[in-house]
mmCIF file of C-alpha atoms in Angstrom:
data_model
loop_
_atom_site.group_PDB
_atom_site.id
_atom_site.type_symbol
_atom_site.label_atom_id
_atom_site.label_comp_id
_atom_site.label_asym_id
_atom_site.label_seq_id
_atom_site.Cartn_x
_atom_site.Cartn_y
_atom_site.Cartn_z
ATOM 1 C CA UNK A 1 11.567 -17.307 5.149
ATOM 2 C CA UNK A 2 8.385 -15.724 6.347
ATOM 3 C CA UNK A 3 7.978 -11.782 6.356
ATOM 4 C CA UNK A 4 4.838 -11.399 9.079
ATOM 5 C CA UNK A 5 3.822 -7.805 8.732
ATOM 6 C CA UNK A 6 4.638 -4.631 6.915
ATOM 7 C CA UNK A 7 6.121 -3.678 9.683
ATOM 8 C CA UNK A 8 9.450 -4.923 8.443
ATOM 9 C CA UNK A 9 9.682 -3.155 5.528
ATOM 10 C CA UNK A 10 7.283 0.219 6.059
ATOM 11 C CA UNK A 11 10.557 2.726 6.420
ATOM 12 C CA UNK A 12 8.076 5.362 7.955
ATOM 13 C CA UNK A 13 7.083 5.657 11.906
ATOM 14 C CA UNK A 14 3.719 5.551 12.475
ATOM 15 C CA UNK A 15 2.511 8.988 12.857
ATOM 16 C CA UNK A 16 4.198 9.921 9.159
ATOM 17 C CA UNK A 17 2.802 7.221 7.757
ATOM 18 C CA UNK A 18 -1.090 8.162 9.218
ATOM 19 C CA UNK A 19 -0.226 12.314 8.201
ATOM 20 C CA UNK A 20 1.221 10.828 4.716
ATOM 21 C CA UNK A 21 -1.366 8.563 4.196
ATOM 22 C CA UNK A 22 -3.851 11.283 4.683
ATOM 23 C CA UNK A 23 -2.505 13.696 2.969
ATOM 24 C CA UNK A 24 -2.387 11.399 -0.521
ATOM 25 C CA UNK A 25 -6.281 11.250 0.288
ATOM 26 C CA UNK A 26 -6.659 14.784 0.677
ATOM 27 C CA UNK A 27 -4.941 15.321 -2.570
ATOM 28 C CA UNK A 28 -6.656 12.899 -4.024
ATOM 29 C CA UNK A 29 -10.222 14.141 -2.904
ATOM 30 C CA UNK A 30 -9.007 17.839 -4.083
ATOM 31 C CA UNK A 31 -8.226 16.776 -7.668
ATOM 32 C CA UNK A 32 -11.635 14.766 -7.222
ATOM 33 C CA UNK A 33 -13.365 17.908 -6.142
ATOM 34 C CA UNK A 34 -11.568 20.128 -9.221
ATOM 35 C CA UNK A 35 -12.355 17.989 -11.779
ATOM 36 C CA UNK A 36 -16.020 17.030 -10.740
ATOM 37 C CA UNK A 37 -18.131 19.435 -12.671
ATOM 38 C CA UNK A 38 -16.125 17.355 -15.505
ATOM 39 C CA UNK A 39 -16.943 14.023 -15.006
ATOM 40 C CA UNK A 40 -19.710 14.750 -12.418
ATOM 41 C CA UNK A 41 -21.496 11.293 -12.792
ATOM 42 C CA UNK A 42 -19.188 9.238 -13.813
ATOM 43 C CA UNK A 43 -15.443 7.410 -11.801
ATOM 44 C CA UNK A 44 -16.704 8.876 -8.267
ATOM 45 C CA UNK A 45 -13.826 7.013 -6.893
ATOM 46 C CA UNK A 46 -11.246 6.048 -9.115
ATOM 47 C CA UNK A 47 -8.570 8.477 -8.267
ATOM 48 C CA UNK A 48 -8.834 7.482 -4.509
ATOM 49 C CA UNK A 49 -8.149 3.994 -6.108
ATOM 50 C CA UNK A 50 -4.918 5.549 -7.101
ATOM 51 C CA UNK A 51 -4.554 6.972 -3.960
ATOM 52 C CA UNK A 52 -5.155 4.167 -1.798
ATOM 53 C CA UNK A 53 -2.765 2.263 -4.026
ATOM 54 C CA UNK A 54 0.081 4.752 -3.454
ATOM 55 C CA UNK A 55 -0.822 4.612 0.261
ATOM 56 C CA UNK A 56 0.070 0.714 0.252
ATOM 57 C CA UNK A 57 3.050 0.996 -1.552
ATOM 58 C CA UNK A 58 4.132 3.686 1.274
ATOM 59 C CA UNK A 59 2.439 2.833 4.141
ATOM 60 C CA UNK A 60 1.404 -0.382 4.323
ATOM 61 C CA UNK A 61 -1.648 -2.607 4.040
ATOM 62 C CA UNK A 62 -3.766 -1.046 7.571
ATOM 63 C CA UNK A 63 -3.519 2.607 6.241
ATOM 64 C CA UNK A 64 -4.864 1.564 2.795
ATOM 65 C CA UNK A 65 -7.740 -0.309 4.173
ATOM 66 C CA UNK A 66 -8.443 2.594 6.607
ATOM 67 C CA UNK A 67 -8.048 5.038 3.703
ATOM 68 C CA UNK A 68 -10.764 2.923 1.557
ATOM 69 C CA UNK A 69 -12.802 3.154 4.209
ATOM 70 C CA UNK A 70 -12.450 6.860 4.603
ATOM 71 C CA UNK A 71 -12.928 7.254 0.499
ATOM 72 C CA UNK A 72 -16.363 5.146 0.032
ATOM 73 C CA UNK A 73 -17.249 7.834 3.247
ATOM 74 C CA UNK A 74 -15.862 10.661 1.452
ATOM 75 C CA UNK A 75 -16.786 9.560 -2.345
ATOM 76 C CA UNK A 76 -20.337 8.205 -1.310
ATOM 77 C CA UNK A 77 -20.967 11.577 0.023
ATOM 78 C CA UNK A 78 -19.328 14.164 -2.281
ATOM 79 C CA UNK A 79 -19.430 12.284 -5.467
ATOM 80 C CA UNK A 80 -22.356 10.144 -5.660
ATOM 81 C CA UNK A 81 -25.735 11.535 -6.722
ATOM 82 C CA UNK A 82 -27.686 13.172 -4.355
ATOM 83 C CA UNK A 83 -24.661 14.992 -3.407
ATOM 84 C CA UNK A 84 -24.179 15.728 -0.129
ATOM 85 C CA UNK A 85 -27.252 14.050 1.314
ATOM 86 C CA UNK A 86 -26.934 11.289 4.088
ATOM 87 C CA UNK A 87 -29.858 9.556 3.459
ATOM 88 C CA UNK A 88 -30.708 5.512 4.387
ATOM 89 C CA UNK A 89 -29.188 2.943 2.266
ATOM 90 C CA UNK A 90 -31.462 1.979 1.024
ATOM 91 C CA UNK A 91 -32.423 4.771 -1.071
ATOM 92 C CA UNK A 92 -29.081 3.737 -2.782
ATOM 93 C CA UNK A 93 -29.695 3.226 -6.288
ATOM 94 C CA UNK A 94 -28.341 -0.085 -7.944
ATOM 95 C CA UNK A 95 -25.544 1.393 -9.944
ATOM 96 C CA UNK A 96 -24.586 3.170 -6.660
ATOM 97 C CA UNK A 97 -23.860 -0.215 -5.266
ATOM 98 C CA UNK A 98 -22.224 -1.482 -7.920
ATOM 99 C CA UNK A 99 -19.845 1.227 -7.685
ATOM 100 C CA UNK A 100 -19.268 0.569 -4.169
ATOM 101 C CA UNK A 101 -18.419 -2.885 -4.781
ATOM 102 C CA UNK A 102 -16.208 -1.911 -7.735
ATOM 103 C CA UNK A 103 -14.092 0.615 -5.861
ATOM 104 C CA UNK A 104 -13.849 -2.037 -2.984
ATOM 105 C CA UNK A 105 -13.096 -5.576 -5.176
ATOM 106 C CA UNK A 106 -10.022 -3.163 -7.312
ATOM 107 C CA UNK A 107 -8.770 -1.362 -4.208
ATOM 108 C CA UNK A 108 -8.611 -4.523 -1.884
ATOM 109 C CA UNK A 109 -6.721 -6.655 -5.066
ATOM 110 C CA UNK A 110 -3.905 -3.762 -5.798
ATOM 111 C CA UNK A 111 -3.482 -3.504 -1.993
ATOM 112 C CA UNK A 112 -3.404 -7.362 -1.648
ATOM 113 C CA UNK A 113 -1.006 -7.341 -4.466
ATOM 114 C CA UNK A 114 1.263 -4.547 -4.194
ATOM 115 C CA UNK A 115 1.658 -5.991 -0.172
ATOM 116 C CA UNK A 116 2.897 -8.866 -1.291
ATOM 117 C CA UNK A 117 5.350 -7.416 -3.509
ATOM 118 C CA UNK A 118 6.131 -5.257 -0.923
ATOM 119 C CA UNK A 119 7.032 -8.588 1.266
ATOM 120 C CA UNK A 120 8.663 -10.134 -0.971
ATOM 121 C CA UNK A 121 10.894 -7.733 -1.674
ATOM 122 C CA UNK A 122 11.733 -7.231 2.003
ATOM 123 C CA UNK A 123 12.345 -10.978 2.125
ATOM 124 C CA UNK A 124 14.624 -11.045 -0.932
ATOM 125 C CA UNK A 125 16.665 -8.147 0.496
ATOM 126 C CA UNK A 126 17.059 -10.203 4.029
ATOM 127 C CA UNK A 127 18.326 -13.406 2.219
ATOM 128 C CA UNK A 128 21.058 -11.087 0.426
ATOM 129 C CA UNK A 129 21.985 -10.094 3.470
ATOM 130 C CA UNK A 130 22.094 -13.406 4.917
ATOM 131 C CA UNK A 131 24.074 -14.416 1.768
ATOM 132 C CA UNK A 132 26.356 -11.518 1.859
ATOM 133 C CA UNK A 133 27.340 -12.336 5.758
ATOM 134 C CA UNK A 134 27.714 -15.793 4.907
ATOM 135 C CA UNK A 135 29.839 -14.979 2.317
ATOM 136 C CA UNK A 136 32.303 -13.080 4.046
ATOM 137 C CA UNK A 137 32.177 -15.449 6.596
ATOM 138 C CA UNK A 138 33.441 -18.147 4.488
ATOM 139 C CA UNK A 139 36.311 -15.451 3.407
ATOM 140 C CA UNK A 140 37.848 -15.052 6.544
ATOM 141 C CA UNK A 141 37.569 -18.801 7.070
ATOM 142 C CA UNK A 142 39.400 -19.245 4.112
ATOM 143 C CA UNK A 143 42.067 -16.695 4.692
ATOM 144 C CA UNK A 144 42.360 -18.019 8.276
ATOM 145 C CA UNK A 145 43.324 -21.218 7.523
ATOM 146 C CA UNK A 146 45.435 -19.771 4.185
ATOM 147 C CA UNK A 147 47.450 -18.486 6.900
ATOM 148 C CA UNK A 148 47.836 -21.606 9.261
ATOM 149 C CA UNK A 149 49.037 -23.018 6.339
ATOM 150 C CA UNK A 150 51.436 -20.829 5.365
ATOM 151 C CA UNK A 151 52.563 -20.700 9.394
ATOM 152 C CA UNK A 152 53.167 -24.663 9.016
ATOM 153 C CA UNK A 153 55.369 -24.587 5.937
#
């Protein structure tokens, strides 16, 4: 059985899933924003990782690539040095891309993964049902022809 899109198993309609999925970023960028004089160099985007993780698990695959897109906008700006300074790219430092790529390659995997969990979940819970209707199916088969039976004798 093939499950084609997230569509099937995304319990949300769209416009909660775009206010949810915007919302976990939000949250995500607030903690970001509390906690950067912490860790001010360092992990500029690993709690939208977390974020964008949540987001697939919720919301599908589309909102989590949207919402990585959205958080290399929003880290690359807030959280990378020079801080809030659109400048060309490439003024980027090396490390800056590296981070880039990092937050992309582990984002991209855990939604890749947690999507097809997702799908194969939704396809295990349609062949149950299949099974289940099948099942009773073959009951009242069996009852029917119980009672013919009996009728006969």
């Amino acid at each position: 059985m093939c499950i084609k899109n997230s569509k099937n198993w995304v319990r949300h309609s769209l416009n909660n899933s775009v206010s949810g999925a915007l919302l976990i970023l939000l949250i995500a960028f607030l903690i970001r924003l509390g906690i950067h004089p912490l860790v001010e160099p360092y992990a500029p985007f690993h709690l939208f990782i977390v974020a964008c993780t949540v987001i697939t698990f919720f919301y599908g695959y589309k909102l989590a690539l949207l919402s990585i897109a959205l958080s290399i906008a929003l880290g690359g700006y807030y959280f990378v040095k020079p801080y809030q300074i659109l400048g060309p790219l490439n003024e980027l430092h090396p490390t800056d891309w590296i981070q880039f790529f990092n937050f992309f390659l582990v984002s991209v995997s855990a939604i890749l993964f947690i999507e097809k969990l997702q799908r194969n979940i939704c396809e295990r819970d349609l062949l149950l049902k299949v099974m289940q209707s099948r099942y009773r199916i073959e009951l009242i088969k069996k009852n029917e022809s119980q009672i013919s039976l009996n009728k006969k004798i």
